[in-house]
PDB file of C-alpha atoms and ligand atoms in Angstrom:
ATOM      1  CA  MET A   1     -14.565 -10.300  19.969  1.00  0.00           C
ATOM      2  CA  GLU A   2     -17.777  -9.840  18.041  1.00  0.00           C
ATOM      3  CA  GLU A   3     -17.872 -11.099  14.467  1.00  0.00           C
ATOM      4  CA  ILE A   4     -16.863  -8.533  11.833  1.00  0.00           C
ATOM      5  CA  LYS A   5     -19.852  -8.035   9.568  1.00  0.00           C
ATOM      6  CA  SER A   6     -18.618  -5.631   6.879  1.00  0.00           C
ATOM      7  CA  ILE A   7     -15.620  -3.641   5.712  1.00  0.00           C
ATOM      8  CA  GLN A   8     -17.113  -0.571   7.455  1.00  0.00           C
ATOM      9  CA  ASP A   9     -17.352  -2.586  10.652  1.00  0.00           C
ATOM     10  CA  TYR A  10     -13.731  -3.766  10.200  1.00  0.00           C
ATOM     11  CA  GLU A  11     -12.483  -0.203   9.672  1.00  0.00           C
ATOM     12  CA  SER A  12     -14.535   1.279  12.500  1.00  0.00           C
ATOM     13  CA  ARG A  13     -12.692  -0.918  15.005  1.00  0.00           C
ATOM     14  CA  ILE A  14      -9.426   0.888  14.218  1.00  0.00           C
ATOM     15  CA  LYS A  15      -9.967   3.619  16.808  1.00  0.00           C
ATOM     16  CA  ARG A  16      -6.847   5.779  16.324  1.00  0.00           C
ATOM     17  CA  VAL A  17      -3.208   5.458  15.350  1.00  0.00           C
ATOM     18  CA  ILE A  18      -0.898   5.316  18.378  1.00  0.00           C
ATOM     19  CA  VAL A  19       2.436   4.770  16.643  1.00  0.00           C
ATOM     20  CA  THR A  20       2.966   5.768  12.999  1.00  0.00           C
ATOM     21  CA  GLU A  21       4.961   3.915  10.338  1.00  0.00           C
ATOM     22  CA  ASP A  22       7.643   6.620  10.414  1.00  0.00           C
ATOM     23  CA  GLN A  23       8.001   6.437  14.194  1.00  0.00           C
ATOM     24  CA  ILE A  24       8.397   2.657  13.978  1.00  0.00           C
ATOM     25  CA  LYS A  25      11.074   2.987  11.262  1.00  0.00           C
ATOM     26  CA  GLU A  26      13.027   5.549  13.301  1.00  0.00           C
ATOM     27  CA  GLU A  27      12.987   3.496  16.490  1.00  0.00           C
ATOM     28  CA  ILE A  28      13.925   0.278  14.673  1.00  0.00           C
ATOM     29  CA  LYS A  29      17.099   1.955  13.372  1.00  0.00           C
ATOM     30  CA  LYS A  30      18.025   2.816  16.974  1.00  0.00           C
ATOM     31  CA  ALA A  31      17.223  -0.704  18.206  1.00  0.00           C
ATOM     32  CA  GLY A  32      19.431  -2.179  15.452  1.00  0.00           C
ATOM     33  CA  LYS A  33      22.307   0.047  16.549  1.00  0.00           C
ATOM     34  CA  TRP A  34      21.747  -0.945  20.182  1.00  0.00           C
ATOM     35  CA  ILE A  35      22.035  -4.639  19.235  1.00  0.00           C
ATOM     36  CA  ASP A  36      25.158  -3.956  17.129  1.00  0.00           C
ATOM     37  CA  GLY A  37      26.712  -2.103  20.082  1.00  0.00           C
ATOM     38  CA  ILE A  38      26.081  -4.926  22.536  1.00  0.00           C
ATOM     39  CA  TYR A  39      27.380  -7.728  20.347  1.00  0.00           C
ATOM     40  CA  ASP A  40      30.245  -5.827  18.700  1.00  0.00           C
ATOM     41  CA  GLY A  41      30.575  -8.109  15.659  1.00  0.00           C
ATOM     42  CA  LYS A  42      29.735 -11.387  17.442  1.00  0.00           C
ATOM     43  CA  PRO A  43      27.194 -13.592  15.614  1.00  0.00           C
ATOM     44  CA  ILE A  44      23.719 -13.701  17.164  1.00  0.00           C
ATOM     45  CA  LEU A  45      20.476 -15.635  16.930  1.00  0.00           C
ATOM     46  CA  LEU A  46      17.363 -13.470  16.714  1.00  0.00           C
ATOM     47  CA  VAL A  47      14.447 -15.426  18.163  1.00  0.00           C
ATOM     48  CA  SER A  48      11.007 -14.214  17.218  1.00  0.00           C
ATOM     49  CA  ILE A  49       7.914 -15.144  19.168  1.00  0.00           C
ATOM     50  CA  LEU A  50       5.161 -15.922  16.684  1.00  0.00           C
ATOM     51  CA  LYS A  51       2.820 -14.813  15.524  1.00  0.00           C
ATOM     52  CA  GLY A  52       2.709 -11.234  16.779  1.00  0.00           C
ATOM     53  CA  ALA A  53       6.417 -10.439  16.324  1.00  0.00           C
ATOM     54  CA  PHE A  54       6.772 -11.568  12.704  1.00  0.00           C
ATOM     55  CA  VAL A  55       6.560  -8.065  11.170  1.00  0.00           C
ATOM     56  CA  PHE A  56       8.859  -6.534  13.787  1.00  0.00           C
ATOM     57  CA  MET A  57      11.366  -9.360  13.261  1.00  0.00           C
ATOM     58  CA  ALA A  58      11.395  -8.793   9.489  1.00  0.00           C
ATOM     59  CA  ASP A  59      12.272  -5.122   9.958  1.00  0.00           C
ATOM     60  CA  LEU A  60      14.593  -5.459  12.966  1.00  0.00           C
ATOM     61  CA  CYS A  61      16.755  -8.167  11.349  1.00  0.00           C
ATOM     62  CA  ARG A  62      17.419  -5.754   8.469  1.00  0.00           C
ATOM     63  CA  ALA A  63      18.500  -3.026  10.896  1.00  0.00           C
ATOM     64  CA  VAL A  64      21.311  -5.036  12.513  1.00  0.00           C
ATOM     65  CA  SER A  65      24.795  -5.289  11.027  1.00  0.00           C
ATOM     66  CA  VAL A  66      26.283  -8.109  13.130  1.00  0.00           C
ATOM     67  CA  PRO A  67      26.066 -11.588  11.535  1.00  0.00           C
ATOM     68  CA  CYS A  68      22.679 -12.963  12.532  1.00  0.00           C
ATOM     69  CA  GLU A  69      20.656 -16.138  12.244  1.00  0.00           C
ATOM     70  CA  ILE A  70      16.888 -16.209  12.592  1.00  0.00           C
ATOM     71  CA  GLY A  71      14.797 -18.572  14.698  1.00  0.00           C
ATOM     72  CA  PHE A  72      11.109 -18.859  15.510  1.00  0.00           C
ATOM     73  CA  MET A  73       9.102 -20.055  18.479  1.00  0.00           C
ATOM     74  CA  CYS A  74       5.389 -20.047  18.902  1.00  0.00           C
ATOM     75  CA  ALA A  75       4.079 -19.048  22.313  1.00  0.00           C
ATOM     76  CA  LYS A  76       0.355 -18.700  22.549  1.00  0.00           C
ATOM     77  CA  SER A  77      -1.187 -16.437  25.172  1.00  0.00           C
ATOM     78  CA  TYR A  78      -4.840 -17.204  25.570  1.00  0.00           C
ATOM     79  CA  TYR A  79      -7.234 -14.287  25.458  1.00  0.00           C
ATOM     80  CA  GLN A  80     -10.957 -14.033  26.048  1.00  0.00           C
ATOM     81  CA  GLY A  81     -11.716 -11.149  23.697  1.00  0.00           C
ATOM     82  CA  THR A  82      -9.119  -8.566  24.707  1.00  0.00           C
ATOM     83  CA  VAL A  83      -8.519  -9.944  28.230  1.00  0.00           C
ATOM     84  CA  SER A  84      -5.555 -12.237  29.048  1.00  0.00           C
ATOM     85  CA  THR A  85      -6.504 -15.567  30.669  1.00  0.00           C
ATOM     86  CA  GLY A  86      -2.956 -15.993  31.979  1.00  0.00           C
ATOM     87  CA  ILE A  87      -2.415 -19.297  30.155  1.00  0.00           C
ATOM     88  CA  VAL A  88       0.782 -19.474  28.039  1.00  0.00           C
ATOM     89  CA  ASN A  89       1.679 -22.483  25.880  1.00  0.00           C
ATOM     90  CA  ILE A  90       4.844 -23.068  23.833  1.00  0.00           C
ATOM     91  CA  THR A  91       3.305 -24.619  20.725  1.00  0.00           C
ATOM     92  CA  MET A  92       6.387 -24.594  18.463  1.00  0.00           C
ATOM     93  CA  ASP A  93       9.959 -24.752  19.703  1.00  0.00           C
ATOM     94  CA  LEU A  94      13.218 -23.417  18.254  1.00  0.00           C
ATOM     95  CA  GLU A  95      15.144 -25.725  15.929  1.00  0.00           C
ATOM     96  CA  GLN A  96      18.580 -24.389  17.030  1.00  0.00           C
ATOM     97  CA  ASP A  97      20.598 -25.708  19.972  1.00  0.00           C
ATOM     98  CA  VAL A  98      20.862 -22.403  21.816  1.00  0.00           C
ATOM     99  CA  SER A  99      23.912 -23.377  23.896  1.00  0.00           C
ATOM    100  CA  SER A 100      26.205 -22.103  21.133  1.00  0.00           C
ATOM    101  CA  TYR A 101      24.374 -18.799  20.547  1.00  0.00           C
ATOM    102  CA  HIS A 102      24.086 -15.247  21.797  1.00  0.00           C
ATOM    103  CA  ILE A 103      20.309 -14.857  21.776  1.00  0.00           C
ATOM    104  CA  VAL A 104      18.130 -11.810  21.242  1.00  0.00           C
ATOM    105  CA  ILE A 105      14.444 -12.480  21.827  1.00  0.00           C
ATOM    106  CA  VAL A 106      12.295 -10.317  19.553  1.00  0.00           C
ATOM    107  CA  GLU A 107       8.808  -9.787  21.012  1.00  0.00           C
ATOM    108  CA  ASP A 108       5.838  -7.698  19.911  1.00  0.00           C
ATOM    109  CA  ILE A 109       4.508  -6.570  23.295  1.00  0.00           C
ATOM    110  CA  VAL A 110       5.061  -7.165  27.000  1.00  0.00           C
ATOM    111  CA  ASP A 111       1.731  -6.983  28.773  1.00  0.00           C
ATOM    112  CA  THR A 112       1.300  -9.090  31.946  1.00  0.00           C
ATOM    113  CA  GLY A 113       4.880 -10.345  31.426  1.00  0.00           C
ATOM    114  CA  ARG A 114       3.849 -14.006  31.644  1.00  0.00           C
ATOM    115  CA  THR A 115       4.827 -15.015  28.091  1.00  0.00           C
ATOM    116  CA  LEU A 116       8.347 -13.627  28.231  1.00  0.00           C
ATOM    117  CA  ASN A 117       8.853 -14.798  31.782  1.00  0.00           C
ATOM    118  CA  ASP A 118       8.122 -18.365  30.619  1.00  0.00           C
ATOM    119  CA  VAL A 119      10.111 -18.112  27.368  1.00  0.00           C
ATOM    120  CA  VAL A 120      13.163 -16.564  29.058  1.00  0.00           C
ATOM    121  CA  LYS A 121      13.144 -19.227  31.794  1.00  0.00           C
ATOM    122  CA  LEU A 122      12.919 -21.957  29.161  1.00  0.00           C
ATOM    123  CA  LEU A 123      15.757 -20.575  27.034  1.00  0.00           C
ATOM    124  CA  LYS A 124      18.039 -19.701  29.966  1.00  0.00           C
ATOM    125  CA  ALA A 125      17.765 -23.304  31.167  1.00  0.00           C
ATOM    126  CA  ARG A 126      19.357 -24.293  27.844  1.00  0.00           C
ATOM    127  CA  LYS A 127      22.415 -22.173  28.698  1.00  0.00           C
ATOM    128  CA  PRO A 128      22.805 -19.742  25.777  1.00  0.00           C
ATOM    129  CA  LEU A 129      26.067 -17.733  25.622  1.00  0.00           C
ATOM    130  CA  SER A 130      23.969 -14.655  26.469  1.00  0.00           C
ATOM    131  CA  LEU A 131      20.351 -13.555  26.271  1.00  0.00           C
ATOM    132  CA  HIS A 132      18.693 -10.166  25.747  1.00  0.00           C
ATOM    133  CA  VAL A 133      15.063  -9.236  25.188  1.00  0.00           C
ATOM    134  CA  VAL A 134      13.922  -6.556  22.751  1.00  0.00           C
ATOM    135  CA  THR A 135      10.254  -5.658  22.625  1.00  0.00           C
ATOM    136  CA  LEU A 136       8.451  -3.364  20.226  1.00  0.00           C
ATOM    137  CA  LEU A 137       5.885  -2.292  22.826  1.00  0.00           C
ATOM    138  CA  ASP A 138       5.731  -2.330  26.596  1.00  0.00           C
ATOM    139  CA  LYS A 139       2.645  -1.886  28.796  1.00  0.00           C
ATOM    140  CA  PRO A 140       4.332  -1.728  32.236  1.00  0.00           C
ATOM    141  CA  SER A 141       1.097  -0.783  34.020  1.00  0.00           C
ATOM    142  CA  ARG A 142      -0.334  -4.240  33.210  1.00  0.00           C
ATOM    143  CA  ARG A 143       2.400  -6.415  34.753  1.00  0.00           C
ATOM    144  CA  VAL A 144       1.329  -9.439  36.772  1.00  0.00           C
ATOM    145  CA  VAL A 145       4.790 -11.018  36.947  1.00  0.00           C
ATOM    146  CA  GLU A 146       7.917  -8.909  37.321  1.00  0.00           C
ATOM    147  CA  PHE A 147       9.594  -8.621  33.936  1.00  0.00           C
ATOM    148  CA  LYS A 148      11.769  -5.894  32.433  1.00  0.00           C
ATOM    149  CA  PRO A 149      12.818  -6.104  28.786  1.00  0.00           C
ATOM    150  CA  ASP A 150      16.403  -5.042  28.015  1.00  0.00           C
ATOM    151  CA  TYR A 151      15.198  -2.734  25.243  1.00  0.00           C
ATOM    152  CA  SER A 152      11.740  -1.410  24.500  1.00  0.00           C
ATOM    153  CA  LEU A 153      10.948   0.757  21.467  1.00  0.00           C
ATOM    154  CA  PHE A 154       7.674   2.241  22.744  1.00  0.00           C
ATOM    155  CA  THR A 155       6.035   2.370  26.171  1.00  0.00           C
ATOM    156  CA  ILE A 156       2.256   2.644  25.923  1.00  0.00           C
ATOM    157  CA  PRO A 157      -0.666   2.989  28.355  1.00  0.00           C
ATOM    158  CA  ASP A 158      -3.170   0.204  28.958  1.00  0.00           C
ATOM    159  CA  TYR A 159      -4.739   0.094  25.490  1.00  0.00           C
ATOM    160  CA  PHE A 160      -5.463  -3.039  23.496  1.00  0.00           C
ATOM    161  CA  VAL A 161      -3.505  -2.406  20.315  1.00  0.00           C
ATOM    162  CA  ILE A 162      -3.538  -3.859  16.807  1.00  0.00           C
ATOM    163  CA  GLY A 163      -1.396  -3.616  13.693  1.00  0.00           C
ATOM    164  CA  TYR A 164       2.239  -4.180  12.715  1.00  0.00           C
ATOM    165  CA  GLY A 165       1.903  -7.885  13.549  1.00  0.00           C
ATOM    166  CA  LEU A 166      -0.559  -7.548  16.433  1.00  0.00           C
ATOM    167  CA  ASP A 167      -4.020  -8.958  15.907  1.00  0.00           C
ATOM    168  CA  CYS A 168      -7.521  -9.028  17.209  1.00  0.00           C
ATOM    169  CA  GLY A 169      -9.213 -12.296  16.258  1.00  0.00           C
ATOM    170  CA  GLU A 170      -6.341 -12.822  13.728  1.00  0.00           C
ATOM    171  CA  TYR A 171      -7.219  -9.645  11.797  1.00  0.00           C
ATOM    172  CA  TYR A 172      -5.278  -6.361  11.560  1.00  0.00           C
ATOM    173  CA  ARG A 173      -1.759  -7.891  11.672  1.00  0.00           C
ATOM    174  CA  ASN A 174      -1.078  -6.347   8.249  1.00  0.00           C
ATOM    175  CA  LEU A 175      -1.725  -2.728   9.268  1.00  0.00           C
ATOM    176  CA  PRO A 176       1.562  -0.824   8.767  1.00  0.00           C
ATOM    177  CA  TYR A 177       1.037   1.222  11.969  1.00  0.00           C
ATOM    178  CA  ILE A 178      -0.033   0.483  15.565  1.00  0.00           C
ATOM    179  CA  ALA A 179      -3.559   1.503  16.511  1.00  0.00           C
ATOM    180  CA  GLU A 180      -5.861   1.353  19.481  1.00  0.00           C
ATOM    181  CA  TYR A 181      -8.628  -1.214  19.033  1.00  0.00           C
ATOM    182  CA  ASN A 182     -12.191  -0.083  19.365  1.00  0.00           C
ATOM    183  CA  ALA A 183     -13.730  -2.961  21.349  1.00  0.00           C
TER     184      ALA A 183
HETATM  185  P1  5GP B 201       1.786 -11.205  28.225  1.00  0.00           P
HETATM  186  O1  5GP B 201       2.154 -12.645  28.389  1.00  0.00           O
HETATM  187  O2  5GP B 201       2.943 -10.257  28.496  1.00  0.00           O
HETATM  188  O3  5GP B 201       0.548 -10.843  28.976  1.00  0.00           O
HETATM  189  O4  5GP B 201       1.331 -10.965  26.759  1.00  0.00           O
HETATM  190  C1  5GP B 201       2.094 -11.223  25.686  1.00  0.00           C
HETATM  191  C2  5GP B 201       1.265 -11.517  24.480  1.00  0.00           C
HETATM  192  O5  5GP B 201      -0.108 -11.137  24.621  1.00  0.00           O
HETATM  193  C3  5GP B 201       1.794 -10.690  23.341  1.00  0.00           C
HETATM  194  O6  5GP B 201       2.863 -11.359  22.707  1.00  0.00           O
HETATM  195  C4  5GP B 201       0.566 -10.534  22.471  1.00  0.00           C
HETATM  196  O7  5GP B 201       0.446 -11.648  21.622  1.00  0.00           O
HETATM  197  C5  5GP B 201      -0.594 -10.522  23.464  1.00  0.00           C
HETATM  198  N1  5GP B 201      -0.986  -9.127  23.760  1.00  0.00           N
HETATM  199  C6  5GP B 201      -0.781  -8.439  24.904  1.00  0.00           C
HETATM  200  N2  5GP B 201      -1.271  -7.188  24.828  1.00  0.00           N
HETATM  201  C7  5GP B 201      -1.779  -7.071  23.590  1.00  0.00           C
HETATM  202  C8  5GP B 201      -2.404  -5.997  22.885  1.00  0.00           C
HETATM  203  O8  5GP B 201      -2.596  -4.867  23.360  1.00  0.00           O
HETATM  204  N3  5GP B 201      -2.781  -6.277  21.606  1.00  0.00           N
HETATM  205  C9  5GP B 201      -2.608  -7.495  21.027  1.00  0.00           C
HETATM  206  N4  5GP B 201      -3.031  -7.635  19.778  1.00  0.00           N
HETATM  207  N5  5GP B 201      -2.020  -8.520  21.656  1.00  0.00           N
HETATM  208  C10 5GP B 201      -1.607  -8.311  22.927  1.00  0.00           C
END
């Protein structure tokens, strides 16, 4: 990504809104109900993959009614500009012993599928009581490894997107909507 030189430059890279704040709110309510329906009052552990999923996690955890704990992992997918290099590293692990938990992984976006494939493998090996994956966004046309989330709020075409937790060069995570990035 080229260096941002001014506020005009920063703003001009927000090409167009793809998902509005209201659409996100609506779909999060439905996702919360879906989680409640699956777990039927059983306590769960929501596991957010940092950093991209931190905003989604904050809203989704307030849309579920079952008792829930929160956990964080940091999985870093390495990008050259807006292109995935295919390298995924777990840089911060969960503090909970997952063997006594029903787990819901909360992810921002499934792109090539590599990150979630690795994270799911890692967590399943620790024998949780159950495991489901909820993703805010899904780009199925970009898959390199086979991976299907259990619940996806929005399916999008092959755009590089920013906002609502998703960054480009660490900027734009604080946008309240999801936008296409103007590379
Ligand atoms: P995957 O391992 O499925 O290729 O990618 C997962 C990670 O790549 C996501 O958690 C996210 O951090 C990053 N990523 C993939 N596509 C996009 C995108 O369109 N925008 C942004 N900002 N990050 C993306």
